XYZ file of C-alpha atoms in Angstrom:
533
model
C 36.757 24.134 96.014
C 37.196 27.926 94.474
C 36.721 30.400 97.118
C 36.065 34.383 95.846
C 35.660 37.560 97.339
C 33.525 39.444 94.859
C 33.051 41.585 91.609
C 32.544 45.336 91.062
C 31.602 45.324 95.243
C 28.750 43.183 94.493
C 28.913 39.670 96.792
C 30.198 36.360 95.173
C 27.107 34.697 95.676
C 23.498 36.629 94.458
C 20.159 34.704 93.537
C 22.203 31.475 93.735
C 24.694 32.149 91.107
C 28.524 32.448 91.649
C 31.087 35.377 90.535
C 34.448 34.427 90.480
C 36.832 37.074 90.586
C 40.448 38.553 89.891
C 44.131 36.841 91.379
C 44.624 33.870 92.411
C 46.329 30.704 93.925
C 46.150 27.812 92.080
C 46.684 24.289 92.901
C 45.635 20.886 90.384
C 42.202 20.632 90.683
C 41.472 23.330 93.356
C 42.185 27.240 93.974
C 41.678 30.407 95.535
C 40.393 33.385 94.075
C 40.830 37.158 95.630
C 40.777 40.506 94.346
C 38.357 42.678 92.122
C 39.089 44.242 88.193
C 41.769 46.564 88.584
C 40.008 49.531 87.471
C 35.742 49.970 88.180
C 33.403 50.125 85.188
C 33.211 53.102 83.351
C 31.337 54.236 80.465
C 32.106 52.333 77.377
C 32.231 52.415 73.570
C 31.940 50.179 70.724
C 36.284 49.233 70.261
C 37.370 49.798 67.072
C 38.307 46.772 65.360
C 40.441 47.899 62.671
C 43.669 47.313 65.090
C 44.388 44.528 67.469
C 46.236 47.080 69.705
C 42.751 48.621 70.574
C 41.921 45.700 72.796
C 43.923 46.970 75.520
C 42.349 48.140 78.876
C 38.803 47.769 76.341
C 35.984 46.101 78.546
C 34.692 42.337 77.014
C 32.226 39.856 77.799
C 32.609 36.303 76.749
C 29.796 35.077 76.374
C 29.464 31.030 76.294
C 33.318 29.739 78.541
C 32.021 26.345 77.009
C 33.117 22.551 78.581
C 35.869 21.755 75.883
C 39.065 23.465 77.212
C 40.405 23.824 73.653
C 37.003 25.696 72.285
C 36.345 28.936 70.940
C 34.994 30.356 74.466
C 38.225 29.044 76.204
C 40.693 30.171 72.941
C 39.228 33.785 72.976
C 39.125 34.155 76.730
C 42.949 33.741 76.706
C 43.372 35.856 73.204
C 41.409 38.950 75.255
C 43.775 38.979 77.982
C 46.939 38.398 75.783
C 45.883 42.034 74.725
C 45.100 43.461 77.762
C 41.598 43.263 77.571
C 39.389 42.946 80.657
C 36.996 40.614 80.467
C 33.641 39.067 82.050
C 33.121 35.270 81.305
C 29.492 34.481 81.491
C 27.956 31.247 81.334
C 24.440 29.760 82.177
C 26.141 26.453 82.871
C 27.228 26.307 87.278
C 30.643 26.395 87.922
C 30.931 22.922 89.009
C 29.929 22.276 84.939
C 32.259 24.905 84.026
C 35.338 23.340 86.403
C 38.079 22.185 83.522
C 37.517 24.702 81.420
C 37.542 27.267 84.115
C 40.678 25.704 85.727
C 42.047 25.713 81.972
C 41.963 29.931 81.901
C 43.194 30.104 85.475
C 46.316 28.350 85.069
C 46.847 29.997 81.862
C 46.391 33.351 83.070
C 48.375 32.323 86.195
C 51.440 31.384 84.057
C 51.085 34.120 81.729
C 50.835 36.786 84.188
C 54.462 35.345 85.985
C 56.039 35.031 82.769
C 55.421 38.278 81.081
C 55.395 40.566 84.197
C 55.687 43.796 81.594
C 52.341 43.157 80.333
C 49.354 45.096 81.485
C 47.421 41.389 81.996
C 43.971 42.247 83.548
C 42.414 38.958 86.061
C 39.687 37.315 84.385
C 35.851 37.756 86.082
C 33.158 34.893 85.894
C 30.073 35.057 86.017
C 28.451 31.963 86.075
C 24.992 30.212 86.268
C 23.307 33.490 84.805
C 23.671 36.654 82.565
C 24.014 40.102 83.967
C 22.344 42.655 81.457
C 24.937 44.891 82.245
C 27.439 42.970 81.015
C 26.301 42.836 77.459
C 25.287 46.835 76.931
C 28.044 48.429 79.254
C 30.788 47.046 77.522
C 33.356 47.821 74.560
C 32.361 43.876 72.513
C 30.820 40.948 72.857
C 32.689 37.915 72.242
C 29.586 35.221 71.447
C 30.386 31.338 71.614
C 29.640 29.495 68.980
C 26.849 27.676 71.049
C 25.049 30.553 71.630
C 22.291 31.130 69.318
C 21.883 34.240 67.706
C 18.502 34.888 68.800
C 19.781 35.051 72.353
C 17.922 38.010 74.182
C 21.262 39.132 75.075
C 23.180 39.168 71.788
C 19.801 40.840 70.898
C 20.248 43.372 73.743
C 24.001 44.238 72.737
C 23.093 44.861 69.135
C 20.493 46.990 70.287
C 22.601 48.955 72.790
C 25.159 49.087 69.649
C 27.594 46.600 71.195
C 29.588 44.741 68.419
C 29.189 40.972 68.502
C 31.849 38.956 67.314
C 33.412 35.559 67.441
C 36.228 33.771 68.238
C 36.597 33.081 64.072
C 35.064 36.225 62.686
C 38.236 37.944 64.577
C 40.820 35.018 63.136
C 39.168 35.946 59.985
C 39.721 40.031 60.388
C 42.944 39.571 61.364
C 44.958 36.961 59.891
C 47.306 37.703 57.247
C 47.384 34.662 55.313
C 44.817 32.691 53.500
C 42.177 31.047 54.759
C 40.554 27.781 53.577
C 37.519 26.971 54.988
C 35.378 23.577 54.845
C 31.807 23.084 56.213
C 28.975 20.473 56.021
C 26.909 18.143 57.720
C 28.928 15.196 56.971
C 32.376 14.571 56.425
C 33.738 17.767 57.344
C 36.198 17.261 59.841
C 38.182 14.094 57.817
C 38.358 16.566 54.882
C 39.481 19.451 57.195
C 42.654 16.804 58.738
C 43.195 15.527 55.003
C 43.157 18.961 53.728
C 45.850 19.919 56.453
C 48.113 17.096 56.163
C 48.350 17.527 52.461
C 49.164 21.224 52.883
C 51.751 20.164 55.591
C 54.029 19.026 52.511
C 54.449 22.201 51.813
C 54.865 24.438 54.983
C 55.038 22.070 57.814
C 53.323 24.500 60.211
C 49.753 24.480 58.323
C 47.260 25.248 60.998
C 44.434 23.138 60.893
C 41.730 24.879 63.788
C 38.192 25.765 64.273
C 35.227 23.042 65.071
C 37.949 20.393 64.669
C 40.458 20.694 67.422
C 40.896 24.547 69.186
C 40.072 27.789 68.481
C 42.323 29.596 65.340
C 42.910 32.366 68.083
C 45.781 29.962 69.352
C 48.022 30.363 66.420
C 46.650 33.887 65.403
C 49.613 36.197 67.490
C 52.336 33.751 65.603
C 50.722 33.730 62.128
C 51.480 37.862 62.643
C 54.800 37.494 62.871
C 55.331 34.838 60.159
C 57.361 36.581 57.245
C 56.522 33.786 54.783
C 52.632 32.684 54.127
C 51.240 29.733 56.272
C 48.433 27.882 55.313
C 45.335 27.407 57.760
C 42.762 25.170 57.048
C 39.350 25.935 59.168
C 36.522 23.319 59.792
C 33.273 25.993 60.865
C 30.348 24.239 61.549
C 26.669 26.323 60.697
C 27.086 28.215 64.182
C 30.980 29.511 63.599
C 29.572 30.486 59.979
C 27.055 33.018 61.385
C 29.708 35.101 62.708
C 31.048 35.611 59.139
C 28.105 37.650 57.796
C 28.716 40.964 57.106
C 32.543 40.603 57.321
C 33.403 41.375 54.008
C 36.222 38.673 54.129
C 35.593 35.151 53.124
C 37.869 31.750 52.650
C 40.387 31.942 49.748
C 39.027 28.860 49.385
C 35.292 27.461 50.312
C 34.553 23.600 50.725
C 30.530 22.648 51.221
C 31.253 18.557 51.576
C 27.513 18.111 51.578
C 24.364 19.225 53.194
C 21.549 16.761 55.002
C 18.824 17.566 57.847
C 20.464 18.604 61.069
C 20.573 20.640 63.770
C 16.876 21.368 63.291
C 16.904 22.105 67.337
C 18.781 25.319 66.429
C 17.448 26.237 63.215
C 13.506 26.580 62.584
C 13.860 24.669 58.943
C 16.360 22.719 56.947
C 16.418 26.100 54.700
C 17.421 28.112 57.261
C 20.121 25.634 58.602
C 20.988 25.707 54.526
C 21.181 29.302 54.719
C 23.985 28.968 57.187
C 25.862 26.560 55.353
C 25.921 29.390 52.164
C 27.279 31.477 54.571
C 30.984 29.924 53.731
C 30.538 31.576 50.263
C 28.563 34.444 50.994
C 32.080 36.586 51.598
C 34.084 35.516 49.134
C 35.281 37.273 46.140
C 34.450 36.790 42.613
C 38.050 35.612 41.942
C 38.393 33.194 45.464
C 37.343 29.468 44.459
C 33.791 27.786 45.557
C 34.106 24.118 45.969
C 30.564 22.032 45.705
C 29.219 18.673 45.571
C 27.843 17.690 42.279
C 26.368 14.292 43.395
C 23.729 16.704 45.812
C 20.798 18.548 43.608
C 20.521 20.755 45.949
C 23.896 22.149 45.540
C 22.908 23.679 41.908
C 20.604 26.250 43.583
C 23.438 26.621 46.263
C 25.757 27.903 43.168
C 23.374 30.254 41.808
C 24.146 32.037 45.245
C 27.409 31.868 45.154
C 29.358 35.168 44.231
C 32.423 33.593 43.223
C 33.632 33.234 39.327
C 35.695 29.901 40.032
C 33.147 27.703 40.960
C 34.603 23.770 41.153
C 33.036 20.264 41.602
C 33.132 17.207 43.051
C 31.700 13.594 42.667
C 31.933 9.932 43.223
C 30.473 9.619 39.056
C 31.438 11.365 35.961
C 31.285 15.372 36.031
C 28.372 16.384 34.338
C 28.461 18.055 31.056
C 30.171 21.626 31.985
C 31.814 21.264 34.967
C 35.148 20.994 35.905
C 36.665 19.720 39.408
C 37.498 16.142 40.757
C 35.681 12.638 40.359
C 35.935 9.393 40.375
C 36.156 6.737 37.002
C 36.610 3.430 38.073
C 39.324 3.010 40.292
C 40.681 6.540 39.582
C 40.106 9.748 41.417
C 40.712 11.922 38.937
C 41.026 15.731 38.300
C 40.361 17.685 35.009
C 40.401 21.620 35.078
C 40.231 24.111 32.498
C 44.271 24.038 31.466
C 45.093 19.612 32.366
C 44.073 17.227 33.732
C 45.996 14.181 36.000
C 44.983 11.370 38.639
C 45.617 12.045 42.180
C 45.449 8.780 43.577
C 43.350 4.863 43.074
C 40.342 4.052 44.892
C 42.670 0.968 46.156
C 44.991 3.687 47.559
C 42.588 4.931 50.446
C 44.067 1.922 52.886
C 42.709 3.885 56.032
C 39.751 6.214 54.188
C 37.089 3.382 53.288
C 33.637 3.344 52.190
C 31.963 6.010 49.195
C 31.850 8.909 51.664
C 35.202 8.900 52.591
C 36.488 9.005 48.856
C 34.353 12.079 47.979
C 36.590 13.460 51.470
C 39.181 12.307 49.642
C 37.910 14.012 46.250
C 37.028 16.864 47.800
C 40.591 17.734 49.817
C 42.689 16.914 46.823
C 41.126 19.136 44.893
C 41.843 22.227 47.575
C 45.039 20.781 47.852
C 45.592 21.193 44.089
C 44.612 25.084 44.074
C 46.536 25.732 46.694
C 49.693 24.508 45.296
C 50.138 20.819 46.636
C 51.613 18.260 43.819
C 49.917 15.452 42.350
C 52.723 13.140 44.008
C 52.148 14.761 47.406
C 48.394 14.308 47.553
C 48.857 10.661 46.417
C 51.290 10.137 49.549
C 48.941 11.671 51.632
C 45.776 9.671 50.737
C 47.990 6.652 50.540
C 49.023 7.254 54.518
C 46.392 9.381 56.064
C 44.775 7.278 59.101
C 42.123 8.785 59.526
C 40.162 10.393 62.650
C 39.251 8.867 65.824
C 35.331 8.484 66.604
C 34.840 7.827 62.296
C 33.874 4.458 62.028
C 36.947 3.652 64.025
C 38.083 -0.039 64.377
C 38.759 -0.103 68.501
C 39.616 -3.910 69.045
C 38.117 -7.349 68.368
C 37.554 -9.042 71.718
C 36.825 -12.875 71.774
C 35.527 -12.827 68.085
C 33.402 -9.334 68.681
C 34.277 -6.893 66.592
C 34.199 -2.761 68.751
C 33.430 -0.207 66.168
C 33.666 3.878 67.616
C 31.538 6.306 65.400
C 30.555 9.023 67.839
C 31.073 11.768 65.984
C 27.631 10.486 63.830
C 25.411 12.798 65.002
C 22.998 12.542 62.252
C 20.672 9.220 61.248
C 22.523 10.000 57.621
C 25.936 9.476 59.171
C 24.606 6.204 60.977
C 23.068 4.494 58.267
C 26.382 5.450 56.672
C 28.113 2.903 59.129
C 25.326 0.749 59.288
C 26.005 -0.098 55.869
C 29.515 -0.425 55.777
C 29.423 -2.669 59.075
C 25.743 -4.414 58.784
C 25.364 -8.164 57.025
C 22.220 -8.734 57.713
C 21.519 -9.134 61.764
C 25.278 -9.157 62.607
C 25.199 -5.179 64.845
C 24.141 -4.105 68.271
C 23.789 -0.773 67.614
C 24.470 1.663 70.680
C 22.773 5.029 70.162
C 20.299 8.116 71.143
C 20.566 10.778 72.943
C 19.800 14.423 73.062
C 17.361 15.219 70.141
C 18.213 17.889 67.184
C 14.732 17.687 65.986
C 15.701 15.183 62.883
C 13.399 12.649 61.484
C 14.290 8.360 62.133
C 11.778 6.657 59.823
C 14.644 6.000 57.573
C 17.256 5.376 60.338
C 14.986 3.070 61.706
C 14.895 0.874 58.373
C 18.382 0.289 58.288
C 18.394 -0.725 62.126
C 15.595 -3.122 61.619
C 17.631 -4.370 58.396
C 21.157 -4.789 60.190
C 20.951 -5.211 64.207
C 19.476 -7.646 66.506
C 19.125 -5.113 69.536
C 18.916 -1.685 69.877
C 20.869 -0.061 73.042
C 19.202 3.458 73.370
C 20.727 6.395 76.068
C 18.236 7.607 78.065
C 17.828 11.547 76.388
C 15.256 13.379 75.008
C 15.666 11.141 71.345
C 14.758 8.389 73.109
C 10.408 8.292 72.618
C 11.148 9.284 68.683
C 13.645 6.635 68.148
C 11.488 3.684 70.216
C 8.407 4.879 68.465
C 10.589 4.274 64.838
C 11.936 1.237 65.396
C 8.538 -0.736 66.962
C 8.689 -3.766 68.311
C 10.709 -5.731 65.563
C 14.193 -5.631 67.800
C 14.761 -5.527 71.621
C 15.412 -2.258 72.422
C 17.483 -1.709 75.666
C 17.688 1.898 77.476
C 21.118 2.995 79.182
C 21.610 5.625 81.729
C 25.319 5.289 80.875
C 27.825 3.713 78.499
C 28.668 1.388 81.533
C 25.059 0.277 81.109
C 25.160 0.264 77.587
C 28.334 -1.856 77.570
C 27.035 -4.623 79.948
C 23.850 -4.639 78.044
C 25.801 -5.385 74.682
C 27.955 -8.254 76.496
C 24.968 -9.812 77.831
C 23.760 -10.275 73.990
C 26.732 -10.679 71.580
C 28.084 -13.867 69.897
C 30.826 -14.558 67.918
C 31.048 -12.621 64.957
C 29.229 -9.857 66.017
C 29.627 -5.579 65.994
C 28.854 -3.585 68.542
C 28.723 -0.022 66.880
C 28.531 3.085 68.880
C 26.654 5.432 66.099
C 24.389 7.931 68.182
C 23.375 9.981 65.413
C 21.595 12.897 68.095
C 23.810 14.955 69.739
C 25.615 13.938 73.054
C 24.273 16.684 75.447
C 23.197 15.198 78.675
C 24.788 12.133 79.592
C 28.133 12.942 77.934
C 30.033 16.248 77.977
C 30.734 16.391 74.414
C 30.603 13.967 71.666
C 34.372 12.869 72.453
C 33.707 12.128 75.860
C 31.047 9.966 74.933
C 34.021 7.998 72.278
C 35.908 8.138 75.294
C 34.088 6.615 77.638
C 33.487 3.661 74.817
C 37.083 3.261 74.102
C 37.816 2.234 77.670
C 35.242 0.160 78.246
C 36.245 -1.916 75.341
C 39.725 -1.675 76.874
C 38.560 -2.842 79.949
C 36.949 -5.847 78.407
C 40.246 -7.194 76.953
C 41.516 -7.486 80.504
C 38.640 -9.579 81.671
C-alpha cells in the first residue's frame, strides 16, 4: 500500500479522495510517500513558452496520469520534472486504477533524483479521484491528456483564468528541431506510422517513431536537442492529440490522412466534427510542406479544398484520377508517378506479412512519405518485402487442434471488423469475439457481415452490448462474457475443425480491459494456454 502525509498542509485523505505527496521509499509493487512541495504556492503566471529553460521552479498540473505507463500523461509527467518543474498530477480515476502508472513516475523520479543529485528535481504531487479548481487557475500551464476532452469544465476554467493548455505533442511539436511527419486516421494508422518508421530507419537508424503508437515523443525530445545531424520522427496522433495542434502555427513537414470513417462519436457530437479534427493534421502546415490524401475516399476532395498546403499528393488502390499525382496500384504494381519520374516501389506479391486491400494502401501510403523524405526506391522495396507487421492487426496467434486464433483488437470500429471479417470469413467458418464499451457508432452494417460469416456471436458485457444484440437478431447464438476467460471457454465449447475464432471488438475496450492491448493480451494467453491442454 502507498502511505502519505499530505499536500500544501491539507490532509491526504478529503471527501474520499487521496493526495499523494513529495519523497519517497520505493519498493516493487509498494511504497512510502513523505514530505510536502518544497516551496508553498505562490502567485502564478502564464510560463513563457518560447524557452524550455522557463520550466524550471514554474508550477504545472497534469491533467489526465492515464493507465498506459508509456502515454502522454506518464511521458510529460517525467519531461516536467526533467526541467525542474513542479507539478500536480490529477486524475478522476482512484489510485488503486492509477497503481502502474503511478509506480511508473515514482521509480523514475526516484532514480532520477539519485542519479543527477545537481538538479533542482521537485517530488511529484497526486491528486487523485477528483480535480481541485485550484489546481487549474493557480498555476503557470496546464498539461491536458489526450483523453481529456476539451470541453472539460476545467480546461474551460484554465483558459478562462488565462492558463495555457498544452499537450504532451503540441510541446514535441514547439520544440523539436527536426522534422516532423505526422499520420492520422481512423483506420490503418498505426501500420503506416511502424512502416513509415522502419523505412526511414534505412537512413538514420535512430528514426523516432512516437505518439498514439507506442510512448509519448517527450521521451526522445531532450536527445533530439542535442543531435547535430537531422533525425527523422514519425508521429501517429489520433483526433484527440490533433486538438492540441490548433493554433500552433507549426504543422508536420509532412501530413498523412490514411482515411476517415464514423468513430469516436462518444467524444465528438457528429462525424463532421470528429472530421474537423482529423483536418487538424493540415491545418498548420505551410504552403510549401506536403499533404498526403486518399483518393479512393470522396470525402477527401472537400478535405483538400481545406488544406493550405501547395504540394498536395495522393493515394489509391486504382488508377490516379485525371490530375493527380502520388502512389497507386496497377495490377500487381504499386507504383509512384510525380511531377519530375516516375518508378515502382514494390509488387502486390511482395507484401508477404501486409495482406488484404487495406494494408496495401498502408503500404501505398508510407512509401510515398518515404519517397519525399529521401528513402530509395530499393529501400522501400526491402522494407515492404520484410516488414511483419503489428501485433493486435489481424494477427495469426496459433492454430490449435485444426482451429485457427486470429488477434485483431486494435479494431475498434465495425469498418475495421468487417475488414477482418472478410479476409477471415467463408461463409459460417468464425466465432466472432467482440463488444464492449460503446463510441456511439452505428452496427446495421457490422451486423450483415456477422450474420454472413459466423455461427456465434461472443459479446463482452459493456455498454455496446443492447445495440449490437438488437443488430444482429436472432439469426446466430449470441453469447455474453464478463471476461475473455468467459469468452474463451464459450468459443471452445462451440468450435470444430476448421474453424476461426477472431477477436475483432470494434467498440472501444474501456471497462473490462485496461486498454485495447490488454484486452490482445489477455487473448494471446489464453490461446497459449490452450496449446498446453
Amino acid at each position: 500500500m502507498w502511505a502519505c502525509s499530505g499536500r500544501l498542509g491539507l490532509p491526504c485523505w478529503r471527501s474520499g479522495w487521496l493526495v499523494y505527496s513529495a519523497d519517497f521509499n520505493h519498493t516493487e509493487g509498494s511504497g512510502t510517500l513523505s514530505g510536502y512541495l518544497d516551496h508553498p504556492r505562490v502567485i502564478c503566471m502564464a510560463i513563457d513558452l518560447s524557452s524550455i529553460d522557463h520550466f524550471q521552479d514554474a508550477m504545472v498540473t497534469v491533467m489526465g496520469l492515464g493507465r498506459f505507463k508509456q502515454g502522454s500523461g506518464v511521458g510529460a509527467s517525467k519531461w516536467l520534472m526533467r526541467h525542474g518543474a513542479q507539478i500536480v498530477i490529477t486524475d478522476l480515476k482512484s489510485a488503486e486504477e492509477l497503481r502502474e502508472s503511478v509506480d511508473e513516475i515514482m521509480k523514475w523520479y526516484s532514480q532520477y533524483k539519485k542519479e543527477y543529485t545537481h538538479r533542482n528535481i521537485y517530488a511529484p504531487v497526486f491528486v487523485l479521484g477528483t480535480h481541485d479548481a485550484e489546481d487549474f487557475t493557480n498555476v503557470d500551464l496546464v498539461m491536458q491528456n489526450p483523453g481529456v476532452a476539451r470541453e472539460s469544465e476545467f480546461v474551460t476554467l484554465a483558459k478562462k483564468e488565462g492558463v495555457p493548455v498544452e499537450s504532451d505533442i503540441s510541446l514535441f511539436f514547439r520544440y523539436c528541431p527536426f522534422p516532423i511527419y505526422s499520420v492520422t486516421g481512423t483506420r490503418g494508422k498505426s501500420t503506416t506510422t511502424a512502416l513509415w518508421g522502419e523505412m526511414l530507419r534505412h537512413i538514420h537508424p535512430n528514426t523516432v517513431v512516437a505518439g498514439n503508437i507506442t510512448r509519448s515523443p517527450l521521451e526522445d525530445l531532450d536527445w533530439l536537442l542535442e543531435e547535430k545531424t537531422p533525425v527523422p520522427v514519425v508521429l501517429e496522433l489520433s483526433s484527440w492529440l490533433l486538438e492540441s495542434l490548433e493554433g500552433l502555427g507549426k504543422g508536420p513537414q509532412i501530413a498523412l490522412l490514411t482515411n476517415v470513417y464514423k468513430d469516436h462519436l462518444d467524444r465528438y457530437d457528429s462525424f463532421e466534427h470528429y472530421l474537423w479534427a482529423k483536418e487538424l493534421i493540415f491545418k498548420e502546415q505551410q504552403p510549401d510542406q506536403i499533404a498526403l490524401l486518399n483518393a479512393d475516399q470522396e470525402l477527401s476532395e472537400e478535405v483538400a479544398s481545406h488544406v493550405k498546403s501547395q504540394r498536395v499528393y495522393w493515394f489509391s488502390a486504382n488508377a490516379l484520377p485525371e490530375g493527380k499525382l502520388g502512389a497507386f496500384q496497377d495490377g500487381d504494381q504499386l507504383i509512384w508517378k510525380l511531377e519530375e519520374a516516375q518508378g515502382t516501389f514494390a509488387h502486390v506479391h511482395d507484401l508477404a506479412h501486409l495482406v488484404g486491400e487495406h494494408n496495401v494502401m498502408n503500404a501505398l501510403s508510407a512509401s510515398l512519405g518515404a519517397h519525399f523524405a529521401g528513402v530509395s526506391d530499393e529501400q522501400i522495396h526491402e522494407t515492404l518485402k520484410t516488414f511483419a507487421g503489428l501485433p493486435g492487426r489481424q494477427q495469426i496467434i496459433a492454430e490449435v487442434e485444426g482451429v485457427l486464433y486470429v488477434n485483431d483488437t486494435t479494431a475498434t470500429s465495425p469498418e475495421g471488423v468487417i475488414a477482418a471479417l472478410k479476409r477471415f470469413g467463408r461463409g459460417g467458418n468464425l466465432i466472432w469475439i467482440g463488444g464492449g464499451s460503446s463510441k456511439g457508432l452505428p452496427f446495421e452494417e457490422l451486423a450483415e457481415q456477422v450474420r454472413a460469416q459466423c455461427r456465434m456471436a461472443i459479446l463482452f458485457d459493456g455498454t455496446a452490448f443492447d445495440d449490437l444484440s438488437v443488430a444482429l437478431g436472432s439469426e446466430i447464438p449470441i453469447v455474453k462474457a464478463m471476461s475473455m476467460a468467459q469468452a474463451m471457454e464459450a468459443a471452445s465449447t462451440e468450435v470444430k475443425l476448421g474453424d476461426i475464432v477472431l477477436l475483432s471488438p470494434g467498440t472501444a475496450s474501456f471497462g473490462l480491459f485496461k486498454n485495447e492491448f490488454d484486452r490482445g493480451e489477455q487473448f494471446n494467453k489464453a490461446v497459449e494456454a490452450l496449446k498446453g491442454v
